[in-house]
Amino acid sequence: MCRLYCMRSNYPRKVECELIGAQNALIVQSLQDERGMSNPDGWGLASYRNGEPCVDRQIEPAYADEAFRWAAASVHACDVMAHVRRGTVGGLRLENTHPFVHGSWMLAHNGTVGAFEAIRGRLLETMAPAPRAAIRGDTDSEHLFQFLLSLREREAGAPLVEVVGLGLHRISDWSREEDPDPELALSVLWTDGRELVGSRLNRSLWYVERGSVHPCEVCKGELHVEGDPGSAYQAVVVASEPITTTEEWSEVPDGALFTVGREAGLKVHS
């Protein structure tokens, strides 16, 4: 029960308005989202610098933490991922705070791995030694992350979106073997800064595609980019809830996988 945010563009840009200033910015959702619930159990903000992940995570509520405002104002990148947590599995620890990072990969998850305690052993057994040893917390989300990384190694050469689909189907099958009606929600964002794959299952997820620096309701676009990105500017934002009110957001179909290209926008897969 968390809130996700991800931005991918072909030109470095700022995300302060969408994380802090917009009418339904992520910081607003941390205090109260569209369900009327708070997401107070920590926050994470990650981007890539020279191809390497730069991650800031805290266990304080984003809405009450000046560090979140500072971090959001500092990011200037082509790939950004943010998360505000409402903990369900795993305690209030920094190790349990999203996004999770391993090498160049990072993942954020909104939802629940059904029957997690019952299938945790199977997840660990199927992981390669390095991903298994890399687990630091006790969330279902981090286990999901390392399971997908291990599956990617095993399915070398397969398209990343197929690896995600295979992994989520396998987890769903295992969960239903343990519980015929498990609480199963798998909305995931997974990237290495080159490819970005996501899924939506039983949690809200929306996106907006941009072919220009949009007239932001907060800064009118002035704070989004430095310099002139030119007419080839492309960007996609994916979020648990529409953040802006002046743009037309589309809902990711429930049960879908999707990829986000730096030039081609968001493509939905079955």
Coordinates of C-alpha atoms in Angstrom, one line a residue, residues 57-193:
R57 CA 16.3 6.8 1.4
Q58 CA 14.9 7.8 4.9
I59 CA 12.4 6.2 7.3
E60 CA 10.8 9.5 8.1
P61 CA 7.4 10.4 6.5
A62 CA 8.1 12.4 3.3
Y63 CA 5.5 15.0 4.2
A64 CA 7.4 15.8 7.5
D65 CA 11.0 15.5 6.3
E66 CA 12.9 18.5 4.9
A67 CA 15.4 16.1 3.5
F68 CA 12.8 14.9 1.0
R69 CA 12.2 18.4 -0.2
W70 CA 15.9 19.0 -0.5
A71 CA 16.5 15.8 -2.4
A72 CA 13.5 16.5 -4.7
A73 CA 14.8 19.9 -5.5
S74 CA 18.3 18.6 -6.2
V75 CA 17.5 15.9 -8.8
H76 CA 18.3 16.8 -12.5
A77 CA 18.3 13.6 -14.6
C78 CA 16.7 11.6 -17.4
D79 CA 15.6 8.7 -15.1
V80 CA 14.1 9.2 -11.7
M81 CA 12.2 6.8 -9.4
A82 CA 10.5 7.7 -6.1
H83 CA 8.5 5.9 -3.6
V84 CA 6.6 6.7 -0.4
R85 CA 5.9 3.6 1.8
R86 CA 3.0 2.3 3.7
G87 CA 4.5 -0.7 5.3
T88 CA 2.7 -4.1 5.2
V89 CA 5.5 -6.6 5.3
G90 CA 8.7 -5.7 7.1
G91 CA 9.3 -3.2 9.9
L92 CA 10.2 0.5 9.7
R93 CA 13.8 0.1 8.8
L94 CA 16.0 1.8 6.2
E95 CA 16.8 -1.7 4.7
N96 CA 13.0 -2.0 3.9
T97 CA 12.7 1.3 2.2
H98 CA 12.3 1.5 -1.6
P99 CA 13.7 1.8 -4.2
F100 CA 15.9 -1.2 -3.8
V101 CA 19.3 -1.1 -5.6
H102 CA 21.7 -3.8 -6.8
G103 CA 24.4 -2.8 -9.1
S104 CA 22.9 -0.7 -11.8
W105 CA 19.4 -2.0 -11.2
M106 CA 16.7 -0.5 -9.0
L107 CA 13.1 -1.5 -8.3
A108 CA 10.1 -0.1 -6.5
H109 CA 6.9 -2.0 -5.7
N110 CA 3.4 -1.2 -4.6
G111 CA 1.4 -4.1 -3.4
T112 CA 1.8 -7.5 -1.7
V113 CA 3.4 -10.8 -2.7
G114 CA 0.5 -13.2 -1.8
A115 CA 1.2 -15.8 0.9
F116 CA 4.8 -14.4 1.2
E117 CA 5.8 -16.2 4.4
A118 CA 4.7 -19.5 2.9
I119 CA 6.6 -19.0 -0.4
R120 CA 9.6 -17.1 0.9
G121 CA 11.6 -20.4 1.1
R122 CA 10.8 -21.1 -2.6
L123 CA 11.9 -17.7 -3.6
L124 CA 15.2 -18.0 -1.8
E125 CA 15.8 -21.5 -3.1
T126 CA 15.5 -20.4 -6.7
M127 CA 17.7 -17.4 -6.4
A128 CA 21.4 -17.4 -7.5
P129 CA 23.8 -17.1 -4.6
A130 CA 24.7 -13.4 -5.2
P131 CA 21.1 -12.0 -5.2
R132 CA 20.2 -14.2 -2.3
A133 CA 23.1 -12.9 -0.2
A134 CA 22.3 -9.3 -1.2
I135 CA 19.0 -9.2 0.7
R136 CA 19.3 -6.9 3.7
G137 CA 15.7 -6.4 4.8
D138 CA 12.7 -8.5 5.4
T139 CA 10.1 -7.2 2.9
D140 CA 8.4 -9.2 0.2
S141 CA 9.4 -6.4 -2.2
E142 CA 13.1 -6.9 -1.8
H143 CA 12.8 -10.6 -2.2
L144 CA 10.8 -10.0 -5.4
F145 CA 13.6 -7.7 -6.6
Q146 CA 16.3 -10.2 -6.0
F147 CA 14.2 -13.0 -7.4
L148 CA 13.7 -11.1 -10.7
L149 CA 17.4 -10.3 -10.9
S150 CA 18.3 -14.0 -10.4
L151 CA 15.7 -15.0 -13.1
R152 CA 17.2 -12.4 -15.5
E153 CA 20.6 -14.1 -15.1
R154 CA 19.0 -17.5 -15.7
E155 CA 17.0 -16.3 -18.8
A156 CA 20.0 -14.4 -20.3
G157 CA 19.1 -13.0 -23.7
A158 CA 15.4 -13.0 -23.1
P159 CA 13.7 -9.6 -23.4
L160 CA 13.4 -7.9 -20.0
V161 CA 9.7 -7.6 -20.2
E162 CA 9.4 -11.4 -20.7
V163 CA 11.6 -12.0 -17.7
V164 CA 9.3 -9.8 -15.6
G165 CA 6.2 -11.6 -16.9
L166 CA 7.7 -15.0 -16.2
G167 CA 8.7 -14.0 -12.7
L168 CA 5.3 -12.5 -11.8
H169 CA 3.4 -15.4 -13.2
R170 CA 5.6 -17.8 -11.2
I171 CA 5.1 -15.9 -8.0
S172 CA 1.3 -15.7 -8.6
D173 CA 1.2 -19.5 -9.2
W174 CA 3.1 -20.2 -6.0
S175 CA 0.9 -17.9 -4.0
R176 CA -2.2 -19.6 -5.2
E177 CA -0.8 -23.0 -4.4
E178 CA -0.6 -21.9 -0.8
D179 CA -3.8 -19.8 -0.7
P180 CA -6.6 -20.1 -3.2
D181 CA -7.5 -16.5 -2.7
P182 CA -4.2 -14.7 -1.8
E183 CA -3.8 -11.0 -1.4
L184 CA -1.8 -10.4 -4.5
A185 CA -0.8 -7.0 -5.8
L186 CA 2.2 -6.6 -8.0
S187 CA 2.7 -3.1 -9.4
V188 CA 6.4 -2.9 -10.1
L189 CA 8.9 -0.4 -11.7
W190 CA 12.2 -2.0 -12.6
T191 CA 15.1 -0.3 -14.5
D192 CA 18.9 -0.3 -15.0
G193 CA 18.9 3.2 -16.5

